[in-house]
Short mmCIF file of C-alpha atoms in Angstrom, two decimals:
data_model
loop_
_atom_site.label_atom_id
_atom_site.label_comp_id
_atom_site.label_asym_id
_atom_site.label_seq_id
_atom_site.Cartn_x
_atom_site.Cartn_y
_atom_site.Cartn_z
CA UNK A 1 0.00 0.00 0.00
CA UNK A 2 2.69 2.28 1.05
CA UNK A 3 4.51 4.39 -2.12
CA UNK A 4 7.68 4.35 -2.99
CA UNK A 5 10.23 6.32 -1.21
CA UNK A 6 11.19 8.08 -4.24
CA UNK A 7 7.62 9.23 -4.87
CA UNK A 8 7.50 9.76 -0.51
CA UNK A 9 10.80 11.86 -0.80
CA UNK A 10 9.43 13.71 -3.69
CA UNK A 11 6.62 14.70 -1.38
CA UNK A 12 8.79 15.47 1.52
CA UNK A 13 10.74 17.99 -0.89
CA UNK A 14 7.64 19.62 -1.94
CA UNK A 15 6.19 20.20 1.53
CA UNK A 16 8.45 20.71 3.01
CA UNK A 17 9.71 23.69 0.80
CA UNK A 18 5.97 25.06 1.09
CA UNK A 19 6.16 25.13 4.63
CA UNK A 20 9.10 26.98 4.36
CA UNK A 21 7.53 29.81 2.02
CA UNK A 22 4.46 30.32 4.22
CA UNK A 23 3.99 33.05 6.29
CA UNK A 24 3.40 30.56 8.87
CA UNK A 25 6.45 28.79 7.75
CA UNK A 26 8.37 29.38 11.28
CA UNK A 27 7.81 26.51 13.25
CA UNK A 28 7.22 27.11 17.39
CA UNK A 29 10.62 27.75 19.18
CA UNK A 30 9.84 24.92 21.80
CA UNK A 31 8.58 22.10 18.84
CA UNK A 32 11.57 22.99 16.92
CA UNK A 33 13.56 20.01 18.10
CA UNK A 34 10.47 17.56 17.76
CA UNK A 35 10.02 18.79 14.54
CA UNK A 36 14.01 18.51 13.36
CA UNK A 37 14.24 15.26 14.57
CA UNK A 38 11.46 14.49 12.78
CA UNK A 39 12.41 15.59 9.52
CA UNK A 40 15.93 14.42 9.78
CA UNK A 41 14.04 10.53 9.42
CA UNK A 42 13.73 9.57 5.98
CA UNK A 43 10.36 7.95 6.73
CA UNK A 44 8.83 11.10 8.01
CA UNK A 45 8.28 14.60 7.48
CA UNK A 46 5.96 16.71 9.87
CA UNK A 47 2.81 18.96 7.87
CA UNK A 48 2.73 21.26 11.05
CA UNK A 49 2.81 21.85 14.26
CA UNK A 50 2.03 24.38 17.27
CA UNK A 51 3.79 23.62 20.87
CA UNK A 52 0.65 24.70 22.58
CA UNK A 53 -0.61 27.75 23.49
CA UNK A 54 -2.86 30.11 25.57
CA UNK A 55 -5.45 31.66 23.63
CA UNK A 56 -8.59 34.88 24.12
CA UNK A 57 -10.66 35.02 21.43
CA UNK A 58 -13.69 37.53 21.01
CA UNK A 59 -16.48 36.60 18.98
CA UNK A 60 -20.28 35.97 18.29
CA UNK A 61 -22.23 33.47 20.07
CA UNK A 62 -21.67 30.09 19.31
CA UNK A 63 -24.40 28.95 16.79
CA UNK A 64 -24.65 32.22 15.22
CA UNK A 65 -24.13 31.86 11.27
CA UNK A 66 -21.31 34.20 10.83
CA UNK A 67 -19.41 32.83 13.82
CA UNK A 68 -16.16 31.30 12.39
CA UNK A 69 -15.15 34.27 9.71
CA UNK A 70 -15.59 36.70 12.34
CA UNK A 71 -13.77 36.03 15.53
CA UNK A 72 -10.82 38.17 16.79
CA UNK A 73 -7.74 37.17 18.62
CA UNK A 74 -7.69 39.08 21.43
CA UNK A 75 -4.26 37.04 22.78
CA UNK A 76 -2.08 34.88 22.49
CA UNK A 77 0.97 33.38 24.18
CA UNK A 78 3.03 30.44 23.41
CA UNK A 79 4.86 30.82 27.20
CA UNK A 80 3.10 30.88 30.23
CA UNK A 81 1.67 34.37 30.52
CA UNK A 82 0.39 36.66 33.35
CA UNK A 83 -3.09 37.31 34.57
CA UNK A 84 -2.27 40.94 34.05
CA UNK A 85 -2.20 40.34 29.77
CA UNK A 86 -5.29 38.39 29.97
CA UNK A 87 -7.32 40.93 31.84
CA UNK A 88 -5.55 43.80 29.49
CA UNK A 89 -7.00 42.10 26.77
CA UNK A 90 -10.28 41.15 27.62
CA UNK A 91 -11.58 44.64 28.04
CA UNK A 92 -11.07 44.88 24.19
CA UNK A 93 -13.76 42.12 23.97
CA UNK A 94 -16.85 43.72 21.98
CA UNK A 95 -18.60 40.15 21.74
CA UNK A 96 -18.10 36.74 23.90
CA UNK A 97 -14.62 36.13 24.66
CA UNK A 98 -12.95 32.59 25.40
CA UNK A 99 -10.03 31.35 27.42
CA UNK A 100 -8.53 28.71 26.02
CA UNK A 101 -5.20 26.37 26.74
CA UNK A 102 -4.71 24.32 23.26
CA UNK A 103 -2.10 21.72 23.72
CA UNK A 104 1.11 20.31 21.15
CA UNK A 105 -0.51 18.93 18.18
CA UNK A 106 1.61 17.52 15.93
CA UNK A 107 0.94 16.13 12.11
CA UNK A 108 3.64 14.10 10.28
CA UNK A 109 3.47 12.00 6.89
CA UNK A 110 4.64 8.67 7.34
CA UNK A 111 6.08 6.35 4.23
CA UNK A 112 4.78 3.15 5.66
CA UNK A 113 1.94 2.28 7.63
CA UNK A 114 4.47 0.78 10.29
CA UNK A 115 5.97 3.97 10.62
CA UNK A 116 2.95 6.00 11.64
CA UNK A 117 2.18 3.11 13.86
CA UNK A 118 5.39 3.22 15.66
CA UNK A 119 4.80 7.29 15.85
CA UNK A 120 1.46 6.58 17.14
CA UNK A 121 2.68 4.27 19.51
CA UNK A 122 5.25 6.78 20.76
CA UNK A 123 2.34 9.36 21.18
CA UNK A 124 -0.31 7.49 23.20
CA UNK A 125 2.71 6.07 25.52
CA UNK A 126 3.87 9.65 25.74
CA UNK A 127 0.19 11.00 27.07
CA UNK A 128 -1.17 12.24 23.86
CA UNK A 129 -4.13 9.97 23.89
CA UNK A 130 -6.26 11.65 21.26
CA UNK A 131 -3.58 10.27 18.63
CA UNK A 132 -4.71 8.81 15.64
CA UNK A 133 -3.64 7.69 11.99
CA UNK A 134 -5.28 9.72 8.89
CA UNK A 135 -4.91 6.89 5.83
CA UNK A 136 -6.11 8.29 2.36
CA UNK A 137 -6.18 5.47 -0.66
CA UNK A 138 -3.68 7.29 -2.08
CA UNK A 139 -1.10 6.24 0.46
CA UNK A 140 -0.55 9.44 2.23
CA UNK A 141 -0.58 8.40 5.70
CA UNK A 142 -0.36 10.60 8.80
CA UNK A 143 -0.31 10.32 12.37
CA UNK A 144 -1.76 13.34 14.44
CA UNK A 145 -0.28 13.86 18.01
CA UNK A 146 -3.12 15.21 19.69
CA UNK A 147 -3.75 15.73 23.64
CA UNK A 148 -6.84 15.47 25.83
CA UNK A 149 -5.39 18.31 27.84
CA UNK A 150 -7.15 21.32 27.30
CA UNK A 151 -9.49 24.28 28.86
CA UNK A 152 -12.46 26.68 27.47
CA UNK A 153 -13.76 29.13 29.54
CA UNK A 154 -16.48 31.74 28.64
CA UNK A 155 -15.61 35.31 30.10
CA UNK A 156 -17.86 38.04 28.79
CA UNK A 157 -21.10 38.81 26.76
CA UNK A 158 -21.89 41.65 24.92
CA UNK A 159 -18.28 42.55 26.07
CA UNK A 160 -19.06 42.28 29.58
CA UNK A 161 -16.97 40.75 31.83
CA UNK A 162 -18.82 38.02 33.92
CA UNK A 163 -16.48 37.28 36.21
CA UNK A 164 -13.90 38.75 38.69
CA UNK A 165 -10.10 40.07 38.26
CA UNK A 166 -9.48 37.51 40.86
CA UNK A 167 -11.03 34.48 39.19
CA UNK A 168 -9.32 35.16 35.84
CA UNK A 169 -5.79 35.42 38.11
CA UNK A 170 -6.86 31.82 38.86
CA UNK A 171 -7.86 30.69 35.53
CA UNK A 172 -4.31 32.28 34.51
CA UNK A 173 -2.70 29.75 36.56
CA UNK A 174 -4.68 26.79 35.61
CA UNK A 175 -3.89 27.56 32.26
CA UNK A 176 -0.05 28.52 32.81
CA UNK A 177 0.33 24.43 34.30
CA UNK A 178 -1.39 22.66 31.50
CA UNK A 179 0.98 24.82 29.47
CA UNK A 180 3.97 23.07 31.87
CA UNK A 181 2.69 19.84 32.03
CA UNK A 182 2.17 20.02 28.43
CA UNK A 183 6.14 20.80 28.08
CA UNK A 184 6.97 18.15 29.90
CA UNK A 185 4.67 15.83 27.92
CA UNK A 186 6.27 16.76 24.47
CA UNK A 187 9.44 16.40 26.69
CA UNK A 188 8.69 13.01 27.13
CA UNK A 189 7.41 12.52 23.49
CA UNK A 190 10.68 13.55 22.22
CA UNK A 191 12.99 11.47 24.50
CA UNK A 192 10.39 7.77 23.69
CA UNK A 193 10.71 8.69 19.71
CA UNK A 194 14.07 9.00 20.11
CA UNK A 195 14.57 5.97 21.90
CA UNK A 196 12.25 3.99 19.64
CA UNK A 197 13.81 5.40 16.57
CA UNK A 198 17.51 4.65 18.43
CA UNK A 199 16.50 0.72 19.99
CA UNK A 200 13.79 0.09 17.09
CA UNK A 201 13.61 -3.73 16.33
CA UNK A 202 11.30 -5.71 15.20
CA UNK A 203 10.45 -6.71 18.82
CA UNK A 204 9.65 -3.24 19.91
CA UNK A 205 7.71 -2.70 16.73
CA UNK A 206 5.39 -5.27 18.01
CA UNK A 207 4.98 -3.16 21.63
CA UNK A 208 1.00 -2.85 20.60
CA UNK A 209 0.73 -6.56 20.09
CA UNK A 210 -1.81 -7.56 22.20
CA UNK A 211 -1.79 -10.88 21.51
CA UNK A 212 1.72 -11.83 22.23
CA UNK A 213 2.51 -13.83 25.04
CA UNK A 214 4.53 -12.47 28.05
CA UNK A 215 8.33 -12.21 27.63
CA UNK A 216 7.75 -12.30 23.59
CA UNK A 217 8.19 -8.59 23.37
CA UNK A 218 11.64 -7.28 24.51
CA UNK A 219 12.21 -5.22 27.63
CA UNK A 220 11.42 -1.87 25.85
CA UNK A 221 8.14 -3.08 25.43
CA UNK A 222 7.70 -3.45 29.26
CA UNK A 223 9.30 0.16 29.57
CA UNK A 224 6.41 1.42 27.81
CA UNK A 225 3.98 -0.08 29.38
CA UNK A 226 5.14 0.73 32.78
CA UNK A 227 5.45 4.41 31.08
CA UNK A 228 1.88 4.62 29.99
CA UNK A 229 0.32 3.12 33.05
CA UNK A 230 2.02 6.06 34.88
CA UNK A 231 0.93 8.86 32.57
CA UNK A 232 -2.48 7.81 31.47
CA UNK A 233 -3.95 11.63 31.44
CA UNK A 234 -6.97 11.65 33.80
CA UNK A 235 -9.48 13.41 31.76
CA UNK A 236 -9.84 10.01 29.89
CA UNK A 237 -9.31 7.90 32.71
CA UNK A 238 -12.07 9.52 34.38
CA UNK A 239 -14.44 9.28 31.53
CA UNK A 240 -13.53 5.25 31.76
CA UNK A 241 -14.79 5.19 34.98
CA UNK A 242 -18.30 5.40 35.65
CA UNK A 243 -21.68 6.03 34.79
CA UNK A 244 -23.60 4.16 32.56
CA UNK A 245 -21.83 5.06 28.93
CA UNK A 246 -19.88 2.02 27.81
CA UNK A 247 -16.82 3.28 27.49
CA UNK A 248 -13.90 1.37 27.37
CA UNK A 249 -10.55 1.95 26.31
CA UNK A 250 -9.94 1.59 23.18
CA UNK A 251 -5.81 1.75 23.58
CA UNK A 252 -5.46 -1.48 25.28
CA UNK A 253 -4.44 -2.20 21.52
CA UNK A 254 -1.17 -0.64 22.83
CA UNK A 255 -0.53 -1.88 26.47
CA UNK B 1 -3.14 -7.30 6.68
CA UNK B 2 -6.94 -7.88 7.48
CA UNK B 3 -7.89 -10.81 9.29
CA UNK B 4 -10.11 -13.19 7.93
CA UNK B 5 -14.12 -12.92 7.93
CA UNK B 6 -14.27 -15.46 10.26
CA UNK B 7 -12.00 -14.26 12.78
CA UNK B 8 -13.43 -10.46 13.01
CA UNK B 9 -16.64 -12.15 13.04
CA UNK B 10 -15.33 -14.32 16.38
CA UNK B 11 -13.83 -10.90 17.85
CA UNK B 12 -17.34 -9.53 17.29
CA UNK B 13 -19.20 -11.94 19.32
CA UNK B 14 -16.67 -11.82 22.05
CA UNK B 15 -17.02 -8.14 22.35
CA UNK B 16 -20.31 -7.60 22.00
CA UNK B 17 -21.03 -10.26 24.44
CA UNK B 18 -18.83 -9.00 26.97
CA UNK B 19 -19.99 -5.48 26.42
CA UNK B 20 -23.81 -6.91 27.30
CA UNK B 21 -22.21 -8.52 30.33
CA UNK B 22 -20.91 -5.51 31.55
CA UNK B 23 -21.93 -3.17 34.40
CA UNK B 24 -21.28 -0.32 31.60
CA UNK B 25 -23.09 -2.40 28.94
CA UNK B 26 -26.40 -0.04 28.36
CA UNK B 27 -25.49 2.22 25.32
CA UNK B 28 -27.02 5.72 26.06
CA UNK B 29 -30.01 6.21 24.81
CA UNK B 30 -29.34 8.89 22.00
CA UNK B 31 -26.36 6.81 20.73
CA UNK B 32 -28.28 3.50 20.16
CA UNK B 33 -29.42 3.83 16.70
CA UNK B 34 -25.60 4.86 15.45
CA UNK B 35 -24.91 1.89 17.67
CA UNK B 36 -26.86 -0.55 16.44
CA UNK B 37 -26.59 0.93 12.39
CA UNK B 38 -22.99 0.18 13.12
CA UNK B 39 -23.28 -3.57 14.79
CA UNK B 40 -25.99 -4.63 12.20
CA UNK B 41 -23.13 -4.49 9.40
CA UNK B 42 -20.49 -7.45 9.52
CA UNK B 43 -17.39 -5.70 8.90
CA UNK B 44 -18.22 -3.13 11.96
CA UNK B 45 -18.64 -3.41 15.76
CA UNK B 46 -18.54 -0.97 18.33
CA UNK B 47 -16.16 -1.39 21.39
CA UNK B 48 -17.46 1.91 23.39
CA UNK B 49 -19.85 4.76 23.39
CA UNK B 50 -20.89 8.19 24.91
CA UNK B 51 -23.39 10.06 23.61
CA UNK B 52 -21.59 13.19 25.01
CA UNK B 53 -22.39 14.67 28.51
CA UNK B 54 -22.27 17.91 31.16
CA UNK B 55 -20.06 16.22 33.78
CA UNK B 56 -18.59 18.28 37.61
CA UNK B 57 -15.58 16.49 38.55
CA UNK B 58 -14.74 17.41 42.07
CA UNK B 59 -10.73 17.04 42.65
CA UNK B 60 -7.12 17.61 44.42
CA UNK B 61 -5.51 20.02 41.73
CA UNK B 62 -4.04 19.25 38.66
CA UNK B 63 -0.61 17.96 38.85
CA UNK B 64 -0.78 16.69 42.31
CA UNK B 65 0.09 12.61 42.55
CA UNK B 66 -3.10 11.55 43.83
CA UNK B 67 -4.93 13.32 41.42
CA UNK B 68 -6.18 10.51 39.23
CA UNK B 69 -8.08 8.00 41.66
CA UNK B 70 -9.09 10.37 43.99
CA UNK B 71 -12.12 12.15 41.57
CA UNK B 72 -15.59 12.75 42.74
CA UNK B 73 -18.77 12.86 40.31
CA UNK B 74 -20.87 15.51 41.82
CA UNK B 75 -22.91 15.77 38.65
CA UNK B 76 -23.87 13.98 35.40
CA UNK B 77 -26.03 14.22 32.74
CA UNK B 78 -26.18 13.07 29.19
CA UNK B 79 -29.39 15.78 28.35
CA UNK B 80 -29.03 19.59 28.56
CA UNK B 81 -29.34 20.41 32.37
CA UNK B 82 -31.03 23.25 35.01
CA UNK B 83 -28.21 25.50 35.99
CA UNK B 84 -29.96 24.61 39.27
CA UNK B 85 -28.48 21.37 39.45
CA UNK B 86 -25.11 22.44 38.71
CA UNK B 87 -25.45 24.98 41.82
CA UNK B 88 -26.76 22.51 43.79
CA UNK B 89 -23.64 19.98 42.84
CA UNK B 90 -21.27 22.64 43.03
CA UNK B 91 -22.72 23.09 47.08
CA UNK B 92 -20.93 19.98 47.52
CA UNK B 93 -17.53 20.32 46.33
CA UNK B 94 -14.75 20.29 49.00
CA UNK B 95 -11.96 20.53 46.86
CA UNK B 96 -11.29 21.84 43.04
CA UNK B 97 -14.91 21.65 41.15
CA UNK B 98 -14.67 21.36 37.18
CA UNK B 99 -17.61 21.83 35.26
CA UNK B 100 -17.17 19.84 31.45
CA UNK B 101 -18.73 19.21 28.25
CA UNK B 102 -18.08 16.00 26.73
CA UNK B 103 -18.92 15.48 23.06
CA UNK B 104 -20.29 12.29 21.31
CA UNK B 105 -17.54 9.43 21.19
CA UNK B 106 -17.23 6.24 19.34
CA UNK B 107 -14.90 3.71 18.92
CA UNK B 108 -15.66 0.79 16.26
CA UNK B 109 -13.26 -2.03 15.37
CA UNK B 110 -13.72 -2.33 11.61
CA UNK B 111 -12.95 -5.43 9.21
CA UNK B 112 -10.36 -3.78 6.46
CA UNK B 113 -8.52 -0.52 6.36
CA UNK B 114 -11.00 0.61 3.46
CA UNK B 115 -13.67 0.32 6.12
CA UNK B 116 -12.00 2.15 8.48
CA UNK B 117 -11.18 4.68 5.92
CA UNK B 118 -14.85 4.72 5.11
CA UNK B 119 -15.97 5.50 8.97
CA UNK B 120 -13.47 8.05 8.98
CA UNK B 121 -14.15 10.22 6.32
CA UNK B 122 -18.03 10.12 7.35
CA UNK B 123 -17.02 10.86 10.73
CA UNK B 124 -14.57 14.26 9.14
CA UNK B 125 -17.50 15.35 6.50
CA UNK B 126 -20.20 15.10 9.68
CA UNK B 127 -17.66 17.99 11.93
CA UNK B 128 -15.99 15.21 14.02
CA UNK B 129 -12.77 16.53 13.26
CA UNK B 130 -10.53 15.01 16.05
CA UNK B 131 -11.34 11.36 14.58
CA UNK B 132 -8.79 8.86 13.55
CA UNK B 133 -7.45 5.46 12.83
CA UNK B 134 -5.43 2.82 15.59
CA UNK B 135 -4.56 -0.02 14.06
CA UNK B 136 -2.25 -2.95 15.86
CA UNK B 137 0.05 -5.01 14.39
CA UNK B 138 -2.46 -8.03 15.27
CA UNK B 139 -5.04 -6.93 12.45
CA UNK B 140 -7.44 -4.93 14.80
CA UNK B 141 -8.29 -1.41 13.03
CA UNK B 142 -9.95 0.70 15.22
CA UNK B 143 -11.31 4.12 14.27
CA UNK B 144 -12.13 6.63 16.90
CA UNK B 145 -14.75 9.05 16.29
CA UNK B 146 -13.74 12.38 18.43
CA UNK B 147 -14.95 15.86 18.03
CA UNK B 148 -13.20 18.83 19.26
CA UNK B 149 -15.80 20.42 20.68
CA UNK B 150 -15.85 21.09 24.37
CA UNK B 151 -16.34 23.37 27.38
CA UNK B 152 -13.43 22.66 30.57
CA UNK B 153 -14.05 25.54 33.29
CA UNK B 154 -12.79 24.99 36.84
CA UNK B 155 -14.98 26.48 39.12
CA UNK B 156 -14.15 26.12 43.05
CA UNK B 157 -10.74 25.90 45.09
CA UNK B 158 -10.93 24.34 48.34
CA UNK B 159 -14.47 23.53 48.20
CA UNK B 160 -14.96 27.66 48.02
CA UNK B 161 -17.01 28.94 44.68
CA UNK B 162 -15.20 31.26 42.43
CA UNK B 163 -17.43 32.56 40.59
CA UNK B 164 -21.31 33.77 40.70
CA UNK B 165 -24.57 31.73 40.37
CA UNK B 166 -25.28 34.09 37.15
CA UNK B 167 -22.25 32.97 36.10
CA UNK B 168 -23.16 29.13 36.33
CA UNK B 169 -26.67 30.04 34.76
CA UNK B 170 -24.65 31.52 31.78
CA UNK B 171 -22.38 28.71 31.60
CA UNK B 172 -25.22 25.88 32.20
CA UNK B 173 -26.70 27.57 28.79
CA UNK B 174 -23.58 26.80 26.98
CA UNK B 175 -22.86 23.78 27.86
CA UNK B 176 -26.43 22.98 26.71
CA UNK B 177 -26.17 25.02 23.43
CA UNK B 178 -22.91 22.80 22.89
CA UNK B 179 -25.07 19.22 23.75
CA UNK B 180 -27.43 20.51 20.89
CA UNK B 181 -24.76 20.96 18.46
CA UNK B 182 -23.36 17.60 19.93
CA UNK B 183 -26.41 16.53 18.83
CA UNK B 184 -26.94 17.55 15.61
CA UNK B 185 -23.52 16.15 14.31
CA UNK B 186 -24.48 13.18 16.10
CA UNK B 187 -27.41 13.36 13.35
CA UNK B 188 -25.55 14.00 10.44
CA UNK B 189 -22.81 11.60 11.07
CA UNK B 190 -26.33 8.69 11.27
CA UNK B 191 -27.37 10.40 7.80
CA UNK B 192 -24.19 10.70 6.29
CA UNK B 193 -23.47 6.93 7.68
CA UNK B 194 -26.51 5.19 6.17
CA UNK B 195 -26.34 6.99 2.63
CA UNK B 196 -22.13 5.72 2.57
CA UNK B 197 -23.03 2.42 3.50
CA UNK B 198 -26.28 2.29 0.84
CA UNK B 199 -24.62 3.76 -2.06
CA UNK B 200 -21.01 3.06 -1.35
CA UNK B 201 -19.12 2.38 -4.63
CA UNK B 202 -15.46 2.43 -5.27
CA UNK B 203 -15.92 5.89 -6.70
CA UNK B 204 -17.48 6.86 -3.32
CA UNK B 205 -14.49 5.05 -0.90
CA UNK B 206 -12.29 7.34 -3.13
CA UNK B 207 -13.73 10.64 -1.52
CA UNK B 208 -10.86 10.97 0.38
CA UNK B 209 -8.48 10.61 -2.80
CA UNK B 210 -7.30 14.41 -3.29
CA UNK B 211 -5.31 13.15 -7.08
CA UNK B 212 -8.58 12.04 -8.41
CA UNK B 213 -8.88 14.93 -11.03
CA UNK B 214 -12.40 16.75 -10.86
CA UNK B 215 -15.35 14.87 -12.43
CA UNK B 216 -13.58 11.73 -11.44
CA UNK B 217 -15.48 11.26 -8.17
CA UNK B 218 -18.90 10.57 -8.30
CA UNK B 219 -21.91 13.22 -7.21
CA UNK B 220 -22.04 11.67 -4.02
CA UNK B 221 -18.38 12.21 -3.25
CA UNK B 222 -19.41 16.41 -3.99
CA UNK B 223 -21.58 16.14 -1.74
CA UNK B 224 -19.33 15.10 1.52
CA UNK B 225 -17.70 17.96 0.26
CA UNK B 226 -19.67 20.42 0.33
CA UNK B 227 -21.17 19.09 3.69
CA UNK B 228 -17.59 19.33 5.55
CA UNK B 229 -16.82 22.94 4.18
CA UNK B 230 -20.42 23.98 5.67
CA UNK B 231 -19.67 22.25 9.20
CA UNK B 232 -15.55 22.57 9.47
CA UNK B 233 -15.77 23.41 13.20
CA UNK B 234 -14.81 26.47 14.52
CA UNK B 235 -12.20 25.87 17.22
CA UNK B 236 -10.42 23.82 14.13
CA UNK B 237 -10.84 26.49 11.85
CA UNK B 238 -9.62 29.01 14.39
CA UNK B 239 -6.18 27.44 14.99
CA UNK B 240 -5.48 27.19 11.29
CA UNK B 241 -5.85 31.34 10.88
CA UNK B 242 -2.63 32.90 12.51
CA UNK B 243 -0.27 33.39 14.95
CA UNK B 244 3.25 31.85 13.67
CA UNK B 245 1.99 28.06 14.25
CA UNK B 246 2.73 26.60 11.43
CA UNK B 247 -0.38 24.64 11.69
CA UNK B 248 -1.81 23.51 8.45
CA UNK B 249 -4.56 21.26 7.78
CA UNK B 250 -3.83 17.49 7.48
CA UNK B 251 -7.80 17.20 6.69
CA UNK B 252 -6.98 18.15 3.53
CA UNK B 253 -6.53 14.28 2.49
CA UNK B 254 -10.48 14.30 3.02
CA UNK B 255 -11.53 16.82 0.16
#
């Protein structure tokens, strides 16, 4: 299914020279190392990225028909920020305004399916449990790092501010440690890829086997399950838990 | 790569059997008929379901060890709710009180890649944009249909409320505007679901083929187009517009 890798390196070469034309050709000072190391793989080449970030934006009310053409950054900060630059800010809002903390997310064409599952592997073990592959019958494939890790918080209406200086101080600082624990997550991310790319054999390509038997898959493979255990992110594990949806977890594929 | 008929057909029967067994094992109510579309086809089954939900998590904070296990449902409810029982849930918090809106999520284990593929691009075209493929080295394909719409506000610290009761009124209202959107992509991913599986053709499984040259793709494949341009979400569409991310649109594999 997979292309050839003259035909995959041919694509690399284009994108990767678009990406560099764009205006939004600069990739984020803290994925920059993801992204290189990345890029330097034959197999892969990233379509784009953003490290995270903490975004206000001012717009209409949700469900109104003009909603998505019209909003207005009000901020935005790829480094923890102060409370000080949010409230400065919102008392530009005109409409509703919206705190938000948007995580890393991460999109990279693979040349084989193996490779995006090895990527995707590396994600999900890593914390980024809204991963997934993107599989066109063409055979581009791509696997998007994604994170459950996020907040959205309503602030004014009408440009009114409906809460207190004090409560957006605290919302600051919520959002300023999912911005940290997000670092340390595409920390982590970066060191597992680049032990899976350094260690990669067959046996820790097979580290989302459910099926094999104990001891077939090498110790790596016990590393990452020992990994994932510990940094299952809680917003899913919670929605595992309890009441009455049937939700179980679909990523025992990888443990 | 697929497994045989006859062994997806054996996983099927295990699952769905265990699934019935479960204490989880009701599918919500407003899910059941994408549930049961889905199970009624042989190369499909679904492994979990929420029909989305307005969930107050009461916690330690973010970050600290215990966090995880230590989580307290005050509230939950998979229909729009009375900002009345959100006050009255919030009256109970001790510690750090969350309010959340959950969208609609489904995982389905799927026969062949193409099927997957299939269930992925009518998941895209319906506005689930945060969907995507799993597949193990075993055979299983899973594809996980995510949206990213959501609501995360934390509300108390230390059991003390942070904000006003208008301000949960206000909030209660979007969360339940959001379950109504929930909804109605919840709707359009049934309709767009039933007329894939009824008219699928090859020409139609190649909607996600962006080298087909124009004409090439049948009507049908015109109209998932059209379709996703009209209900690209928002907070997507957003994070595509500015700011120095270099954040481009690996969707693009869908149109």
């Amino acid at each position: 299914m997979a292309v050839s890798m003259e035909t995959f390196a041919r694509w690399k070469k284009t994108s990767l020279r678009k990406l560099d034309q764009s205006r939004k050709g600069s990739v984020d000072e803290r994925a920059r190392h993801v992204v290189s190391l990345l890029n330097s793989q034959e197999r892969f080449f990233t379509t784009s990225s953003c490290s995270g970030r903490i975004v206000l934006v001012d717009g209409p009310p949700e469900g109104s028909a003009v909603q998505k053409k019209d909003c207005e950054w009000l901020f935005v900060s790829h480094d923890p920020c102060s409370s000080e630059d949010v409230v400065s800010a919102l008392s530009r809002s005109s409409r509703e305004a919206v705190l938000k903390f948007e995580a890393f997310v991460l999109h990279v064409q693979c040349h084989r399916l193996e490779d995006a599952q090895l990527l995707h592997s590396v994600a999900i073990n890593s914390g980024f449990r809204n991963s997934g592959l993107t599989v066109s019958r063409t055979g581009k494939i791509i696997t998007a790092v994604r994170s459950t890790h996020g907040l959205e918080v309503p602030l004014s209406y009408s440009g009114t501010l409906l809460v207190g200086a004090e409560y957006v101080h605290f919302l600051t600082q919520k959002a300023n440690q999912k911005m940290e624990e997000n670092f340390r997550r595409m920390h982590r991310f970066f060191q597992n890829l680049q032990a899976a790319l350094t260690t990669e054999t067959p046996a820790l390509q097979g580290a989302d086997d459910p099926t094999l038997p104990p001891g077939e898959g090498d110790s790596q493979t016990a590393v990452y399950k020992r990994r994932r255990k510990r940094q299952q992110h809680p917003s899913v594990a919670e929605r595992d838990e309890e009441d009455g949806c049937s939700l179980d977890d679909c990523l025992d594929l990888f443990s």
